[in-house]
Amino acid sequence: MESQTPYFSPFLPVFINLIRYFIFAGLAFLLVYKVFNYKFLKNKIQKRIAKNTDFLREIKNSIFSTVIFGLVGFVLINSSIGEHTKIYRNISDFSIWWLPLSGILMLIIQDTYFYWVHRAIHSPKVFKYIHRVHHQSINPSPWASYSFHFSEAIIEALIFPIMLFIIPLHPLVIFSFTFVAFLFNVYGHLGFEIVPKWFRYSWLFEIFNTSVHHNLHHEKFKGNYGLYFRFWDRVMNTENPNYVKVFDKVQEQRFGGKTIYLIN
């Protein structure tokens, strides 16, 4: 007798995405904006404070986006399309070193895809129809991590099946990637800088984006199009020329003893 797929299975990827969104975005918001808000005053990137209506809009948009992401995952898992991916389940099929290398490769591919798609949807003829929804968050919060127009959510989701068709990937790497990618997205939209003081003078600062980096993109509406890395912005000369200066100013607020008092 053939086993039947449980009725709730179509909703499982959607449910997992929603739970992940509310746990990690919600926890970041709760800790930084509510519980320890006074301790994080020096970490605030923009002086302005977002309103509750902004948070609600971001949550509403993000719920729709997480549903789309979940449905894409469901199609890949439960349709014949999934049979043509390069997912492998036996770790011994490839070198053990391929696990971390494939994860790094996923980050590089997604960052490249994101940079060029991001620049494209900033075109004046496209921006107002697709990307304007995300940029309603001029001063973003963790809730803005997935605050997209439905068409942008589809575009964002497409890179995942593309990678599954071109790179041999183990489920463990796929799970780890989605986890890391979302946490970085939350950090980029946090609205507060939390990297340690030593980060500024390490090689990591030259490679990775920061919360300040993406926050400048939301505030200025152009430049800083990269997702994880500074590479494409620096090569294509699209990095905000004031990025390092603004980053240093925020770090001076944090570690130089200068406190900024914000009125809610």
mmCIF file of C-alpha atoms in Angstrom:
data_model
loop_
_atom_site.group_PDB
_atom_site.id
_atom_site.type_symbol
_atom_site.label_atom_id
_atom_site.label_comp_id
_atom_site.label_asym_id
_atom_site.label_seq_id
_atom_site.Cartn_x
_atom_site.Cartn_y
_atom_site.Cartn_z
ATOM 1 C CA MET A 1 0.000 0.000 0.000
ATOM 2 C CA GLU A 2 1.438 3.365 -1.030
ATOM 3 C CA SER A 3 2.087 5.837 1.758
ATOM 4 C CA GLN A 4 0.085 8.993 1.589
ATOM 5 C CA THR A 5 1.528 12.425 2.087
ATOM 6 C CA PRO A 6 0.087 14.042 5.222
ATOM 7 C CA TYR A 7 -2.466 16.744 4.553
ATOM 8 C CA PHE A 8 -0.416 19.417 6.296
ATOM 9 C CA SER A 9 2.750 18.769 4.250
ATOM 10 C CA PRO A 10 2.136 21.607 1.733
ATOM 11 C CA PHE A 11 2.126 24.036 4.637
ATOM 12 C CA LEU A 12 5.192 22.679 6.440
ATOM 13 C CA PRO A 13 7.838 24.782 4.587
ATOM 14 C CA VAL A 14 5.620 27.859 4.991
ATOM 15 C CA PHE A 15 5.191 27.146 8.696
ATOM 16 C CA ILE A 16 8.941 26.659 9.200
ATOM 17 C CA ASN A 17 9.719 29.954 7.435
ATOM 18 C CA LEU A 18 7.157 31.841 9.504
ATOM 19 C CA ILE A 19 8.412 30.351 12.770
ATOM 20 C CA ARG A 20 12.004 31.214 11.875
ATOM 21 C CA TYR A 21 11.010 34.776 10.970
ATOM 22 C CA PHE A 22 9.096 35.455 14.173
ATOM 23 C CA ILE A 23 11.664 33.775 16.434
ATOM 24 C CA PHE A 24 14.808 35.461 15.126
ATOM 25 C CA ALA A 25 13.449 38.796 13.903
ATOM 26 C CA GLY A 26 11.204 38.939 16.964
ATOM 27 C CA LEU A 27 13.995 38.080 19.382
ATOM 28 C CA ALA A 28 16.309 40.700 17.860
ATOM 29 C CA PHE A 29 13.548 43.312 18.041
ATOM 30 C CA LEU A 30 12.620 42.386 21.620
ATOM 31 C CA LEU A 31 16.174 42.536 22.930
ATOM 32 C CA VAL A 32 17.429 45.638 21.095
ATOM 33 C CA TYR A 33 14.257 47.735 20.845
ATOM 34 C CA LYS A 34 12.510 46.807 24.095
ATOM 35 C CA VAL A 35 14.276 44.893 26.873
ATOM 36 C CA PHE A 36 17.758 46.424 26.538
ATOM 37 C CA ASN A 37 16.847 49.501 24.501
ATOM 38 C CA TYR A 38 18.574 51.913 26.886
ATOM 39 C CA LYS A 39 21.829 49.913 26.708
ATOM 40 C CA PHE A 40 21.746 50.042 22.903
ATOM 41 C CA LEU A 41 21.237 53.810 22.560
ATOM 42 C CA LYS A 42 24.851 54.311 21.527
ATOM 43 C CA ASN A 43 24.488 51.637 18.852
ATOM 44 C CA LYS A 44 21.651 53.395 17.002
ATOM 45 C CA ILE A 45 22.640 54.159 13.408
ATOM 46 C CA GLN A 46 19.967 56.738 12.573
ATOM 47 C CA LYS A 47 18.718 59.192 15.178
ATOM 48 C CA ARG A 48 15.124 58.865 14.023
ATOM 49 C CA ILE A 49 12.921 56.149 15.535
ATOM 50 C CA ALA A 50 10.555 54.019 13.499
ATOM 51 C CA LYS A 51 6.898 53.960 14.534
ATOM 52 C CA ASN A 52 4.675 51.032 15.457
ATOM 53 C CA THR A 53 2.847 51.479 12.153
ATOM 54 C CA ASP A 54 6.174 50.884 10.385
ATOM 55 C CA PHE A 55 6.730 47.676 12.327
ATOM 56 C CA LEU A 56 3.239 46.408 11.535
ATOM 57 C CA ARG A 57 3.690 47.155 7.826
ATOM 58 C CA GLU A 58 7.009 45.307 7.804
ATOM 59 C CA ILE A 59 5.507 42.291 9.557
ATOM 60 C CA LYS A 60 2.551 42.142 7.172
ATOM 61 C CA ASN A 61 4.774 42.306 4.090
ATOM 62 C CA SER A 62 7.206 39.784 5.552
ATOM 63 C CA ILE A 63 4.456 37.269 6.225
ATOM 64 C CA PHE A 64 3.505 37.300 2.540
ATOM 65 C CA SER A 65 7.167 36.912 1.555
ATOM 66 C CA THR A 66 7.767 33.985 3.914
ATOM 67 C CA VAL A 67 4.711 32.260 2.451
ATOM 68 C CA ILE A 68 6.175 32.648 -1.040
ATOM 69 C CA PHE A 69 9.574 31.339 0.112
ATOM 70 C CA GLY A 70 7.888 28.380 1.767
ATOM 71 C CA LEU A 71 5.844 27.560 -1.318
ATOM 72 C CA VAL A 72 8.974 27.589 -3.477
ATOM 73 C CA GLY A 73 10.534 25.116 -1.055
ATOM 74 C CA PHE A 74 7.403 22.947 -1.138
ATOM 75 C CA VAL A 75 7.428 22.765 -4.952
ATOM 76 C CA LEU A 76 11.079 21.730 -4.961
ATOM 77 C CA ILE A 77 10.517 19.016 -2.358
ATOM 78 C CA ASN A 78 7.177 17.592 -3.480
ATOM 79 C CA SER A 79 7.197 17.873 -7.271
ATOM 80 C CA SER A 80 9.096 16.117 -10.039
ATOM 81 C CA ILE A 81 11.228 19.242 -10.362
ATOM 82 C CA GLY A 82 13.067 18.236 -7.203
ATOM 83 C CA GLU A 83 14.244 15.022 -8.817
ATOM 84 C CA HIS A 84 16.529 17.014 -11.117
ATOM 85 C CA THR A 85 18.355 18.949 -8.389
ATOM 86 C CA LYS A 86 21.889 18.087 -7.288
ATOM 87 C CA ILE A 87 20.911 17.430 -3.672
ATOM 88 C CA TYR A 88 22.768 14.443 -2.234
ATOM 89 C CA ARG A 89 22.016 12.769 1.102
ATOM 90 C CA ASN A 90 25.079 10.623 1.694
ATOM 91 C CA ILE A 91 27.919 12.812 3.014
ATOM 92 C CA SER A 92 30.487 10.289 1.767
ATOM 93 C CA ASP A 93 29.443 11.004 -1.829
ATOM 94 C CA PHE A 94 31.760 14.027 -1.713
ATOM 95 C CA SER A 95 34.767 15.045 0.331
ATOM 96 C CA ILE A 96 33.965 16.187 3.857
ATOM 97 C CA TRP A 97 35.602 19.494 2.911
ATOM 98 C CA TRP A 98 32.911 20.033 0.297
ATOM 99 C CA LEU A 99 30.363 20.698 3.058
ATOM 100 C CA PRO A 100 31.833 24.045 4.221
ATOM 101 C CA LEU A 101 33.085 24.921 0.725
ATOM 102 C CA SER A 102 29.654 24.433 -0.824
ATOM 103 C CA GLY A 103 28.136 26.624 1.902
ATOM 104 C CA ILE A 104 30.636 29.400 1.156
ATOM 105 C CA LEU A 105 29.948 29.007 -2.558
ATOM 106 C CA MET A 106 26.217 29.433 -1.897
ATOM 107 C CA LEU A 107 26.905 32.712 -0.094
ATOM 108 C CA ILE A 108 29.078 33.981 -2.970
ATOM 109 C CA ILE A 109 26.532 33.016 -5.622
ATOM 110 C CA GLN A 110 23.608 34.537 -3.735
ATOM 111 C CA ASP A 111 25.565 37.722 -3.035
ATOM 112 C CA THR A 112 26.386 38.088 -6.737
ATOM 113 C CA TYR A 113 22.807 37.391 -7.771
ATOM 114 C CA PHE A 114 21.464 39.792 -5.157
ATOM 115 C CA TYR A 115 23.812 42.616 -6.108
ATOM 116 C CA TRP A 116 22.889 42.655 -9.801
ATOM 117 C CA VAL A 117 19.178 42.035 -9.257
ATOM 118 C CA HIS A 118 19.155 44.694 -6.548
ATOM 119 C CA ARG A 119 20.738 47.241 -8.880
ATOM 120 C CA ALA A 120 18.260 46.319 -11.613
ATOM 121 C CA ILE A 121 15.180 46.843 -9.457
ATOM 122 C CA HIS A 122 16.531 50.247 -8.445
ATOM 123 C CA SER A 123 16.018 51.367 -12.019
ATOM 124 C CA PRO A 124 13.443 54.217 -11.935
ATOM 125 C CA LYS A 125 11.130 52.348 -14.299
ATOM 126 C CA VAL A 126 11.111 49.273 -12.049
ATOM 127 C CA PHE A 127 11.619 50.670 -8.555
ATOM 128 C CA LYS A 128 8.106 52.023 -7.988
ATOM 129 C CA TYR A 129 6.482 48.740 -9.030
ATOM 130 C CA ILE A 130 8.723 46.275 -7.176
ATOM 131 C CA HIS A 131 11.263 47.664 -4.722
ATOM 132 C CA ARG A 132 9.441 50.683 -3.302
ATOM 133 C CA VAL A 133 7.669 48.478 -0.742
ATOM 134 C CA HIS A 134 10.959 47.466 0.846
ATOM 135 C CA HIS A 135 12.223 51.051 0.861
ATOM 136 C CA GLN A 136 9.225 52.271 2.809
ATOM 137 C CA SER A 137 11.474 51.222 5.679
ATOM 138 C CA ILE A 138 13.794 54.218 5.538
ATOM 139 C CA ASN A 139 14.868 53.394 9.074
ATOM 140 C CA PRO A 140 14.596 49.584 8.995
ATOM 141 C CA SER A 141 14.021 47.222 11.893
ATOM 142 C CA PRO A 142 14.518 43.429 12.113
ATOM 143 C CA TRP A 143 10.885 43.086 10.997
ATOM 144 C CA ALA A 144 11.898 44.515 7.598
ATOM 145 C CA SER A 145 14.081 41.489 6.805
ATOM 146 C CA TYR A 146 11.487 40.019 4.421
ATOM 147 C CA SER A 147 9.358 43.114 3.817
ATOM 148 C CA PHE A 148 9.060 42.757 0.037
ATOM 149 C CA HIS A 149 6.504 43.247 -2.693
ATOM 150 C CA PHE A 150 5.302 39.784 -3.739
ATOM 151 C CA SER A 151 7.103 40.059 -7.092
ATOM 152 C CA GLU A 152 10.378 40.915 -5.356
ATOM 153 C CA ALA A 153 9.877 37.966 -2.999
ATOM 154 C CA ILE A 154 9.588 35.677 -6.029
ATOM 155 C CA ILE A 155 12.742 37.171 -7.562
ATOM 156 C CA GLU A 156 14.593 36.742 -4.259
ATOM 157 C CA ALA A 157 13.418 33.132 -3.952
ATOM 158 C CA LEU A 158 14.536 32.123 -7.463
ATOM 159 C CA ILE A 159 18.221 32.010 -6.548
ATOM 160 C CA PHE A 160 17.596 29.066 -4.235
ATOM 161 C CA PRO A 161 16.350 26.593 -6.885
ATOM 162 C CA ILE A 162 19.029 27.897 -9.273
ATOM 163 C CA MET A 163 21.731 26.891 -6.789
ATOM 164 C CA LEU A 164 20.120 23.511 -6.188
ATOM 165 C CA PHE A 165 20.353 22.765 -9.922
ATOM 166 C CA ILE A 166 24.006 23.736 -10.367
ATOM 167 C CA ILE A 167 25.757 22.808 -7.088
ATOM 168 C CA PRO A 168 25.840 19.429 -5.292
ATOM 169 C CA LEU A 169 24.403 20.269 -1.874
ATOM 170 C CA HIS A 170 23.780 18.222 1.231
ATOM 171 C CA PRO A 171 20.586 18.961 3.233
ATOM 172 C CA LEU A 172 22.762 19.894 6.226
ATOM 173 C CA VAL A 173 24.436 22.638 4.173
ATOM 174 C CA ILE A 174 21.094 23.834 2.808
ATOM 175 C CA PHE A 175 19.634 24.117 6.311
ATOM 176 C CA SER A 176 22.750 25.882 7.639
ATOM 177 C CA PHE A 177 22.741 28.293 4.702
ATOM 178 C CA THR A 178 19.107 29.333 5.196
ATOM 179 C CA PHE A 179 19.819 29.834 8.898
ATOM 180 C CA VAL A 180 22.936 31.972 8.350
ATOM 181 C CA ALA A 181 21.347 33.915 5.472
ATOM 182 C CA PHE A 182 18.337 34.924 7.538
ATOM 183 C CA LEU A 183 20.414 35.885 10.592
ATOM 184 C CA PHE A 184 22.580 38.114 8.384
ATOM 185 C CA ASN A 185 19.445 39.647 6.913
ATOM 186 C CA VAL A 186 18.147 40.437 10.400
ATOM 187 C CA TYR A 187 21.497 41.955 11.324
ATOM 188 C CA GLY A 188 21.533 44.084 8.163
ATOM 189 C CA HIS A 189 18.113 45.530 9.007
ATOM 190 C CA LEU A 190 18.685 45.773 12.757
ATOM 191 C CA GLY A 191 19.058 49.567 12.786
ATOM 192 C CA PHE A 192 21.826 49.223 15.372
ATOM 193 C CA GLU A 193 25.498 48.360 14.921
ATOM 194 C CA ILE A 194 26.652 45.495 17.133
ATOM 195 C CA VAL A 195 30.007 44.356 15.718
ATOM 196 C CA PRO A 196 32.875 44.485 18.249
ATOM 197 C CA LYS A 197 35.435 47.284 18.291
ATOM 198 C CA TRP A 198 38.241 45.144 16.838
ATOM 199 C CA PHE A 199 36.166 44.374 13.723
ATOM 200 C CA ARG A 200 36.964 47.771 12.179
ATOM 201 C CA TYR A 201 40.699 47.035 11.960
ATOM 202 C CA SER A 202 40.468 43.418 10.853
ATOM 203 C CA TRP A 203 40.356 41.894 7.361
ATOM 204 C CA LEU A 204 36.709 41.058 8.043
ATOM 205 C CA PHE A 205 35.745 44.731 7.742
ATOM 206 C CA GLU A 206 37.222 44.836 4.242
ATOM 207 C CA ILE A 207 35.133 41.856 3.117
ATOM 208 C CA PHE A 208 31.812 41.748 4.936
ATOM 209 C CA ASN A 209 28.946 44.212 5.011
ATOM 210 C CA THR A 210 27.715 45.613 8.307
ATOM 211 C CA SER A 211 24.415 46.879 9.615
ATOM 212 C CA VAL A 212 25.655 50.421 8.950
ATOM 213 C CA HIS A 213 26.416 49.458 5.351
ATOM 214 C CA HIS A 214 22.868 48.319 4.573
ATOM 215 C CA ASN A 215 21.271 50.977 6.743
ATOM 216 C CA LEU A 216 22.896 53.638 4.547
ATOM 217 C CA HIS A 217 21.253 52.018 1.546
ATOM 218 C CA HIS A 218 17.828 52.368 3.167
ATOM 219 C CA GLU A 219 18.485 55.951 4.221
ATOM 220 C CA LYS A 220 19.990 57.193 0.939
ATOM 221 C CA PHE A 221 18.080 54.910 -1.495
ATOM 222 C CA LYS A 222 21.166 54.174 -3.593
ATOM 223 C CA GLY A 223 24.562 52.536 -3.350
ATOM 224 C CA ASN A 224 25.550 49.632 -1.086
ATOM 225 C CA TYR A 225 23.651 47.052 -3.112
ATOM 226 C CA GLY A 226 25.558 43.999 -1.835
ATOM 227 C CA LEU A 227 24.086 41.456 0.545
ATOM 228 C CA TYR A 228 26.923 39.798 2.453
ATOM 229 C CA PHE A 229 30.090 41.205 0.953
ATOM 230 C CA ARG A 230 31.507 44.577 -0.069
ATOM 231 C CA PHE A 231 33.156 43.072 -3.162
ATOM 232 C CA TRP A 232 30.737 44.068 -5.936
ATOM 233 C CA ASP A 233 30.050 47.514 -4.509
ATOM 234 C CA ARG A 234 33.759 48.248 -4.371
ATOM 235 C CA VAL A 235 34.526 46.798 -7.801
ATOM 236 C CA MET A 236 31.592 48.594 -9.449
ATOM 237 C CA ASN A 237 32.152 51.813 -7.463
ATOM 238 C CA THR A 238 28.649 51.759 -5.978
ATOM 239 C CA GLU A 239 29.617 51.765 -2.320
ATOM 240 C CA ASN A 240 28.479 54.897 -0.502
ATOM 241 C CA PRO A 241 31.602 57.123 -0.305
ATOM 242 C CA ASN A 242 30.717 58.043 3.275
ATOM 243 C CA TYR A 243 30.285 54.467 4.478
ATOM 244 C CA VAL A 244 33.534 54.158 6.442
ATOM 245 C CA LYS A 245 33.088 57.644 7.895
ATOM 246 C CA VAL A 246 29.542 56.853 9.080
ATOM 247 C CA PHE A 247 30.643 53.489 10.447
ATOM 248 C CA ASP A 248 33.469 55.138 12.413
ATOM 249 C CA LYS A 249 31.046 57.735 13.763
ATOM 250 C CA VAL A 250 28.696 55.049 15.056
ATOM 251 C CA GLN A 251 31.606 53.169 16.611
ATOM 252 C CA GLU A 252 32.745 56.412 18.254
ATOM 253 C CA GLN A 253 29.282 56.747 19.761
ATOM 254 C CA ARG A 254 29.579 53.229 21.129
ATOM 255 C CA PHE A 255 33.137 53.169 22.407
ATOM 256 C CA GLY A 256 34.094 56.834 22.714
ATOM 257 C CA GLY A 257 31.816 57.598 25.656
ATOM 258 C CA LYS A 258 29.396 59.754 23.683
ATOM 259 C CA THR A 259 25.783 58.939 24.529
ATOM 260 C CA ILE A 260 22.870 59.879 22.286
ATOM 261 C CA TYR A 261 19.523 60.178 24.010
ATOM 262 C CA LEU A 262 16.526 59.291 21.904
ATOM 263 C CA ILE A 263 12.972 60.344 22.640
ATOM 264 C CA ASN A 264 10.316 57.804 21.733
#
